[in-house]
Coordinates of C-alpha atoms and ligand atoms in Angstrom, one line a residue:
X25 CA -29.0 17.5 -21.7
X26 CA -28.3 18.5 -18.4
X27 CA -26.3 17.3 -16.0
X28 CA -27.7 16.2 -12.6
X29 CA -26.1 16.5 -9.4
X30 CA -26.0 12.1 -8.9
X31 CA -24.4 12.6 -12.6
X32 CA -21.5 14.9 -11.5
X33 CA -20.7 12.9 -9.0
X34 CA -20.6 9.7 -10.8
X35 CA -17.9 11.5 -13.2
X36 CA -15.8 12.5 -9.9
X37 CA -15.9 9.3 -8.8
X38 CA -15.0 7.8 -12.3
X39 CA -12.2 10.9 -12.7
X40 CA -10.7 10.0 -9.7
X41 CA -10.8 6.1 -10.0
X42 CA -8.5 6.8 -12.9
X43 CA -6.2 9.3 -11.0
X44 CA -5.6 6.6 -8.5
X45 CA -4.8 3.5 -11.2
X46 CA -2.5 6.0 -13.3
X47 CA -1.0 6.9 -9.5
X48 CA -0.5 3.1 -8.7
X49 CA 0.6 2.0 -12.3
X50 CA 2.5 4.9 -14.1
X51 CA 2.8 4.2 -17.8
X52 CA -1.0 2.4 -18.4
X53 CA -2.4 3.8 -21.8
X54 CA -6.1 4.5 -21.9
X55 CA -7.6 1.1 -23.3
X56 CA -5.9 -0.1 -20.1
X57 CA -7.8 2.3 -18.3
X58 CA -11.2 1.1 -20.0
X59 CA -10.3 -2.7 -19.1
X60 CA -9.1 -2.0 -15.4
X61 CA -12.4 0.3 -14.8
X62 CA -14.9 -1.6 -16.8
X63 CA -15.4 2.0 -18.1
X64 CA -16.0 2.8 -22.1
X65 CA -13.0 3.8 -24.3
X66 CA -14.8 7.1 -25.4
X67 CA -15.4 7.9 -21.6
X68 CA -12.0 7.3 -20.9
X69 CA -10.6 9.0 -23.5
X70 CA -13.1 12.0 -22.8
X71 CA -12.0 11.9 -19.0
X72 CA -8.3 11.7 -19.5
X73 CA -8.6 14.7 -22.1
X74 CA -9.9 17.2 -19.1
X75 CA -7.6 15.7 -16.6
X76 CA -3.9 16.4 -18.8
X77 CA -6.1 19.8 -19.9
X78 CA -6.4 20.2 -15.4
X79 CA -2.8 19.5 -14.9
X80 CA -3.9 15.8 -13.3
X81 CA -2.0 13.6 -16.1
X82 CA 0.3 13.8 -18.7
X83 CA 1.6 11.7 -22.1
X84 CA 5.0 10.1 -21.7
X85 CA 6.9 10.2 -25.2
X86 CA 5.2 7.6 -27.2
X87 CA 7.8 4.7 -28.6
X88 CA 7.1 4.4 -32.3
X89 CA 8.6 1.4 -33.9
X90 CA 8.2 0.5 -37.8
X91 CA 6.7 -2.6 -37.0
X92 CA 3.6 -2.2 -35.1
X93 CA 3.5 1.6 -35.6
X94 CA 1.7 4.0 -32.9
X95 CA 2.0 2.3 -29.5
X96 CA -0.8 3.5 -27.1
X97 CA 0.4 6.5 -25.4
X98 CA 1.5 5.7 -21.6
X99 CA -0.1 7.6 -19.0
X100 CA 1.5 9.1 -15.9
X101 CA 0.6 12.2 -13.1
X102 CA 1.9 15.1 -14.1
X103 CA 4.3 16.7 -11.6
X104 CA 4.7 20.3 -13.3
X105 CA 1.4 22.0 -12.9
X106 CA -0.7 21.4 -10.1
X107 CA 0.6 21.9 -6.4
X108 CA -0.8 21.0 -2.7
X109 CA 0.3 23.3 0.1
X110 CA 0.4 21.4 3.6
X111 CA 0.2 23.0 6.9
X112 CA 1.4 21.7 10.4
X113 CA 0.5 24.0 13.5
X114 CA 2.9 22.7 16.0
X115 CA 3.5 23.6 19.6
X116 CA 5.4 26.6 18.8
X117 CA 5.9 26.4 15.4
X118 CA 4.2 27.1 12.0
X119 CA 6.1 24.8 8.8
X120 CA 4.4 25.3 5.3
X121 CA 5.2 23.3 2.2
X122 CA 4.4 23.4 -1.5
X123 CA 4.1 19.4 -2.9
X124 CA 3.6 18.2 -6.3
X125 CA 1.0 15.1 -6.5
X126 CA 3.6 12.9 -6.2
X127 CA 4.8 14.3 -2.8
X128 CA 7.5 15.9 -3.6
X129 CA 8.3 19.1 -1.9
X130 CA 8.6 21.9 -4.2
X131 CA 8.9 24.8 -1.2
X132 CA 9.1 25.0 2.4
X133 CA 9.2 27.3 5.2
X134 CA 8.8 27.4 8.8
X135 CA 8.4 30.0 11.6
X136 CA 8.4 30.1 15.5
X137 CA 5.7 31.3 18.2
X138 CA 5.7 31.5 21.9
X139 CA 3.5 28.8 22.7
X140 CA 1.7 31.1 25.0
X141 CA 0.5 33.4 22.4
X142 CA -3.1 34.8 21.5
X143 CA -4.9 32.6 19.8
X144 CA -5.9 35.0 17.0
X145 CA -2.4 36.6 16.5
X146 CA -0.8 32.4 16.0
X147 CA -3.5 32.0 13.3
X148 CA -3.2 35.0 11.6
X149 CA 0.4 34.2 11.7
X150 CA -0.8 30.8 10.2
X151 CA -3.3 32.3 7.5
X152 CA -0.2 34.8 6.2
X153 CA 2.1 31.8 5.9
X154 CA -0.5 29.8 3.7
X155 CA -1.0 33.1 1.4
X156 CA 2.3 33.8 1.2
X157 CA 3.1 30.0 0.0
X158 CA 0.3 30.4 -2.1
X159 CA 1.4 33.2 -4.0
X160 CA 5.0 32.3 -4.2
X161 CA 3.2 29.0 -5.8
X162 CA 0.9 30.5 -8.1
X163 CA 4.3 32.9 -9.1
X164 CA 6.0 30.1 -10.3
X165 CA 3.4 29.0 -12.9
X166 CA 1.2 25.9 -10.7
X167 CA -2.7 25.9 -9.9
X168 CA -3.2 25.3 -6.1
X169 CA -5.7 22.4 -5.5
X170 CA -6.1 23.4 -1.5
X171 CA -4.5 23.7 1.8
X172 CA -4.1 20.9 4.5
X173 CA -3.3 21.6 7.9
X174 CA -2.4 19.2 10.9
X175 CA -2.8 20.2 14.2
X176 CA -2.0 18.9 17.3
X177 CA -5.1 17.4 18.7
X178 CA -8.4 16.2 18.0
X179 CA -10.5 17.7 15.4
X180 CA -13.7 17.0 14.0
X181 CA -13.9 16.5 10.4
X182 CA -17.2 17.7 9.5
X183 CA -16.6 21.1 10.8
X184 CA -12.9 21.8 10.9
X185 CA -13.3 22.9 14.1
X186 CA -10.1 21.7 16.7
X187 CA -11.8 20.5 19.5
X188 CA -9.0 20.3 21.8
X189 CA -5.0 20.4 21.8
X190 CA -3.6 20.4 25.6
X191 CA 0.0 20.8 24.3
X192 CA -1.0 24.2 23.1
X193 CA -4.0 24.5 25.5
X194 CA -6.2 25.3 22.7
X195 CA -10.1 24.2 22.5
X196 CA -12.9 24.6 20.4
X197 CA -11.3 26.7 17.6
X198 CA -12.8 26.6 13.9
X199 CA -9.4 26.9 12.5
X200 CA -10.7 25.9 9.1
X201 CA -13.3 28.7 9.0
X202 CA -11.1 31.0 10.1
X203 CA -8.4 30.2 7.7
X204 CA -11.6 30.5 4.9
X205 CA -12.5 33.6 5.9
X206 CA -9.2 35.2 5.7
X207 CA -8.8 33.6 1.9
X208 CA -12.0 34.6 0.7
X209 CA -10.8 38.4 2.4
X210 CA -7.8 38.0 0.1
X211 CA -9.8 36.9 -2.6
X212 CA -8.7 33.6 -2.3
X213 CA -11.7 31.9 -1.7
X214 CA -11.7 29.4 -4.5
X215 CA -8.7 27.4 -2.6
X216 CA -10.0 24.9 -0.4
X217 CA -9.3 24.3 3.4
X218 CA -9.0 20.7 4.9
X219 CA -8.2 20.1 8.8
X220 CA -7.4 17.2 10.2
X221 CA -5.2 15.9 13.4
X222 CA -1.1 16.0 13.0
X223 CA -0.3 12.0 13.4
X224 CA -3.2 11.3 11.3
X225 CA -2.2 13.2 8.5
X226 CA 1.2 12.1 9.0
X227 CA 0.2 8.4 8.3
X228 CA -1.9 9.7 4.9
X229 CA 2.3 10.9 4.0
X230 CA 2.9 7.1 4.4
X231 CA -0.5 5.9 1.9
X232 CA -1.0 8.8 -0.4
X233 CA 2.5 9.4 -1.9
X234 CA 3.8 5.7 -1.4
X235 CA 0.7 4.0 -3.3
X236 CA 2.5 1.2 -4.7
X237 CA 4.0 0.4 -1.5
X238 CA 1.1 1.1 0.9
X239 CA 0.8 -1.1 3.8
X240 CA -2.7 -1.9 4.8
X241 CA -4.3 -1.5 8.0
X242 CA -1.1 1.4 8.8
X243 CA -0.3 2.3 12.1
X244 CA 1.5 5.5 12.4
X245 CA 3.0 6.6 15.9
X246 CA 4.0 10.4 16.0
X247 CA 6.5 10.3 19.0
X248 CA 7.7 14.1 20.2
X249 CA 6.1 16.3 22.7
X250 CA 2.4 14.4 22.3
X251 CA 2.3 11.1 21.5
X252 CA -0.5 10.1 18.8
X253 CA -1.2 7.8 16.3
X254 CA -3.0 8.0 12.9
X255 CA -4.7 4.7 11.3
X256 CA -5.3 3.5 7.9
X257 CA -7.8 1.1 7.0
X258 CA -9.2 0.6 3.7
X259 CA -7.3 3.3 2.6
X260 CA -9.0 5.7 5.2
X261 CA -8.6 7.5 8.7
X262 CA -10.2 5.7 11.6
X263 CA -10.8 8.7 13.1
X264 CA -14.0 8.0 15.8
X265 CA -16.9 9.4 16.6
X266 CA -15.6 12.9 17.7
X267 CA -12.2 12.8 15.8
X268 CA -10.4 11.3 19.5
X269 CA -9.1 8.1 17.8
X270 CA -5.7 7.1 18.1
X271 CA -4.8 9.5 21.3
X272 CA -2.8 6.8 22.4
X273 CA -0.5 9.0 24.4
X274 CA -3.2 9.1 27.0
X275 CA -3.3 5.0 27.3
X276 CA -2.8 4.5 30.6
X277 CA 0.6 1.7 30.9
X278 CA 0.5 1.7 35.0
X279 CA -2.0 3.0 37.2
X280 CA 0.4 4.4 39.9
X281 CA 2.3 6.0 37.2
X282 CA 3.8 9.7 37.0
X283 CA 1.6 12.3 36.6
X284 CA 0.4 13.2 32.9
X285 CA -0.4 16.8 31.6
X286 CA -4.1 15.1 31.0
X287 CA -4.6 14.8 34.7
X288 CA -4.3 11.3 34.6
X289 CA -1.2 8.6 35.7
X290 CA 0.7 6.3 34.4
X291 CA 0.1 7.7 30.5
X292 CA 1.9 6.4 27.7
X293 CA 3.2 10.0 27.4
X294 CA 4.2 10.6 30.8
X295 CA 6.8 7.8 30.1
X296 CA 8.5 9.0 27.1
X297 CA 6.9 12.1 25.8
X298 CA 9.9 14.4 24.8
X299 CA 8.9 17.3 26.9
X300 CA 9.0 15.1 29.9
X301 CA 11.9 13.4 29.0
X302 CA 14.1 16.6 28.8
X303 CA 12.5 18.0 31.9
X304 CA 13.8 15.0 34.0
X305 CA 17.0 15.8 32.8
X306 CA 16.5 20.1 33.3
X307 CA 17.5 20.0 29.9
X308 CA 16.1 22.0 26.6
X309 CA 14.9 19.3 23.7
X310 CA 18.1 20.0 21.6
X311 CA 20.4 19.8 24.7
X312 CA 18.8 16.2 25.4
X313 CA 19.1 15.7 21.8
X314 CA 23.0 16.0 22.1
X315 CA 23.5 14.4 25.2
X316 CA 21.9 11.3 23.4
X317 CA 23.8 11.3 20.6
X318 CA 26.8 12.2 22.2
X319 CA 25.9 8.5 24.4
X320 CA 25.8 10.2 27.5
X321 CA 25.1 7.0 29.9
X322 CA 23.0 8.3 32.0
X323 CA 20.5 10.0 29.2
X324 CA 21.1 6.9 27.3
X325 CA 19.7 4.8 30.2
X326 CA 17.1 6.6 30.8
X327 CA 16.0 6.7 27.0
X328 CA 16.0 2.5 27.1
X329 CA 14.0 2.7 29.7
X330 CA 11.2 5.0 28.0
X331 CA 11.8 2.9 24.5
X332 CA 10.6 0.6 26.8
X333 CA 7.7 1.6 27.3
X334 CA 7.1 2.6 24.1
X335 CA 7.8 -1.2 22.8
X336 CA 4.6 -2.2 25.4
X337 CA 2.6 0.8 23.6
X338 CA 3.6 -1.1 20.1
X339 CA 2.6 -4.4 21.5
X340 CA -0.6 -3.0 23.0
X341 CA -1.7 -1.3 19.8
X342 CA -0.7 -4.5 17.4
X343 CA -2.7 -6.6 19.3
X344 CA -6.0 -4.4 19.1
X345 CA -5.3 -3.7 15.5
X346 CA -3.3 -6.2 13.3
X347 CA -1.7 -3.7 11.4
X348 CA 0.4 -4.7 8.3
X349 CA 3.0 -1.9 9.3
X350 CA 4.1 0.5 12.3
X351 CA 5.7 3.3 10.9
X352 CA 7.3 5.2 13.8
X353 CA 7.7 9.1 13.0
X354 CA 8.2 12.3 14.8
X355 CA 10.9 14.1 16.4
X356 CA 11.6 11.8 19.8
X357 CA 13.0 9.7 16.8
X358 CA 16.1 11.9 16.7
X359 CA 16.8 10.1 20.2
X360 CA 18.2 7.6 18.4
X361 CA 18.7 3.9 18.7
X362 CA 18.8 3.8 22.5
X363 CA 15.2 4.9 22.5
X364 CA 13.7 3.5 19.0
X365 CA 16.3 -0.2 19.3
X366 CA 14.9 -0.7 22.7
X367 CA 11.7 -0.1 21.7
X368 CA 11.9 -2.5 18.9
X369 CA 13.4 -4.7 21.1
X370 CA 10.8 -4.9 23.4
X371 CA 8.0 -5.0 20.9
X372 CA 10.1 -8.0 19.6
X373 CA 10.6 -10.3 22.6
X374 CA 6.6 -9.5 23.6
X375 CA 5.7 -11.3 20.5
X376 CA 8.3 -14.2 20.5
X377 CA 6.7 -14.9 24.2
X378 CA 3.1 -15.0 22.2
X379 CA 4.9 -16.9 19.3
X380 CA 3.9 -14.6 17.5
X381 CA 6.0 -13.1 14.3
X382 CA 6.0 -8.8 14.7
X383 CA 4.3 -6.7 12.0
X384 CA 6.8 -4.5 9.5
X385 CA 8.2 -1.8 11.5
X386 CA 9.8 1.7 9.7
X387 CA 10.8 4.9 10.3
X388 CA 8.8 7.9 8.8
X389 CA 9.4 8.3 5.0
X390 CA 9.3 12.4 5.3
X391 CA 11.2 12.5 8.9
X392 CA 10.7 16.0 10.1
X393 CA 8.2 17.1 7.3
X394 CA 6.1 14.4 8.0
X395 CA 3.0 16.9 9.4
X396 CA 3.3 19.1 6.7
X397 CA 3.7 17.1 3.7
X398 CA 1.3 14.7 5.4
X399 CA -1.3 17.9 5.4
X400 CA -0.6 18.2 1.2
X401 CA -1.4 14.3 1.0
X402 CA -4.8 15.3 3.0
X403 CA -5.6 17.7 0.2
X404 CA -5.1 14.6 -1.8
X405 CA -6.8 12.4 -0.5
X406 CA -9.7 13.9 -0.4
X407 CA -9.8 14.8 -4.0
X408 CA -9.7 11.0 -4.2
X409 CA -12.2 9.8 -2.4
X410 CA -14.9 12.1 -3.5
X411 CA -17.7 10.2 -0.8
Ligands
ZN518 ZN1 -2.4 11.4 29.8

């Protein structure tokens, strides 16, 4: 008989559904399969078969007691075999990883670029990375399942295309058909290409490789140079109409404000964006970093006075979208407490006014690799949600 296109997608859909339950509950056999999906035994037993044959699932060792004999055979996602790869394009920097579907990283690498390069020589740099990580990947005896890549802006989904990132001053580039062309040149065109925007594949880190834990809606704030935000709902992106959602560097926190690199004033990032915060010192980044650290008083007063801002950002954002949890990631985060406590603290006292008690708050799971192993849980994700 043959298949239909609405049939193949039912079995993705069914295939996946059980990927997700064996991700959420390690150890269920397959009659618990059939009763959590409603789905046959012989289905599940059939699907199972070609996902442990795909390197999806594996057996743990089956107890065997003398009383009730074979116990059914506990299921779990097999971390050997299959491997995402997860891009972030920063502003001035290239990072690569190799995950397994459980997030853990298995390679990484990173590189530097002036930020004022060609655009074709930074993604050629970019498509070199991902071939080398791919063969270094495929050496070492896994199957790639495809190649995320965060950027530093808005992106729209359907095409891949970046539509703008002012930190690099890039517009309208079609990074993902790019990065397919040079594959399929390589003859790696089987391995698929995802793009999507740096905070919000930074929050998919939180949901796709926490799933037991998962906080739902998720706001994630990626503090450092930008300042964006990715959201979970439902278990997906709230991304808008054009991809723009969650540029909440650019809300505006007082209109007389300093100037922003957007043109605008009084911008969230024009408070406590990290290249504007070492520049009103004269400092580089890693010199402001160790000024902080070191508690210099004035750095460390002028840091509680942009985690101040940042805790009106939090309160602003909480009230427009009830999240369950604010996970706060990125590198301003290596400010340190006189930056992120203030913050908190601020965020704190605007809801006791309100009577109101403040949503979880926590720092990034993956820190520094938050953008890149965010990018492999991209992959992931949408392998799970096949519509
Ligand atoms: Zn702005």
């Amino acid at each position: 008989m043959a298949i239909t296109g609405d049939q193949r997608l039912l079995k993705r859909i069914n295939r996946m559904a059980l990927v997700r339950l064996v991700r959420g509950h390690p150890g269920l056999s397959r009659a618990e399969l059939a009763v959590e999906t409603g789905l046959t035994k012989s289905t599940v037993s059939l699907l199972v078969q070609e996902l442990i044959d795909e390197g999806w699932l594996c057996e743990d060792d089956v107890l065997v007691t003398g009383a009730i004999g074979r116990r059914p055979t506990p299921l779990r996602l097999d971390d050997q075999r299959l491997a995402l790869i997860g891009v972030e394009l920063g502003v001035g920097m290239i990072g690569v990883v190799a995950t397994t579907l459980n997030g853990e990283v298995i390679s990484k690498y990173s590189h530097s670029f002036t930020v004022d390069s060609e655009i074709p020589l930074v993604l050629s740099m970019l498509c070199r990375a991902i071939m080398d990580t791919v063969h270094a990947t495929r050496g070492a005896g896994r199957e790639v399942l495809g190649v995320g890549i965060g950027v530093p802006g808005a992106v729209q989904e359907s095409s891949g295309v970046l539509c703008v990132a002012p930190n690099l001053g890039w517009r309208d580039v079609a990074i993902r058909d790019e990065v397919m062309r040079v594959l399929q040149a390589h003859s790696l065109g089987d391995i698929q290409v995802f793009v999507q925007n740096d905070a919000d594949v930074a929050a998919l880190s939180e949901v796709e490789f926490s799933p037991s834990s998962t906080h739902d809606p998720l706001l994630f704030l990626s503090l450092g140079i930008g300042v964006g935000a990715g959201v979970v709902v439902g278990g997906r992106l709230l991304l808008g109409r054009g991809g723009f959602a969650g540029e909440v560097g650019h809300i505006q926190l007082q209109p007389d404000g300093p100037v922003c690199s957007c043109g605008r004033k009084g911008c969230a990032e024009a408070f406590f964006g990290l290249q504007v915060l070492a520049n009103s010192f004269h400092l580089s980044r890693e010199q402001l970093f160790e000024r902080a650290s070191q508690g210099d008083p004035e750095v460390v007063s002028a840091l509680r006075s942009a985690g101040q801002h940042l805790g009106v950002l939090m309160h602003n954002l909480w009230v427009t979208l009830d999240p369950a949890q604010i996970v706060l990631g990125g590198r301003s985060c290596r400010l340190g407490p006189a930056f992120l406590d203030s913050a908190r603290e601020t965020f704190n006292a605007l809801a006791h006014e309100a009577g109101l008690e403040t949503p979880l708050v926590v720092q990034a799971k993956y820190a520094e690799l938050m953008v890149p192993v965010g990018a492999s849980a991209l992959v992931l994700h949408k392998y799970l949600q096949p519509i």
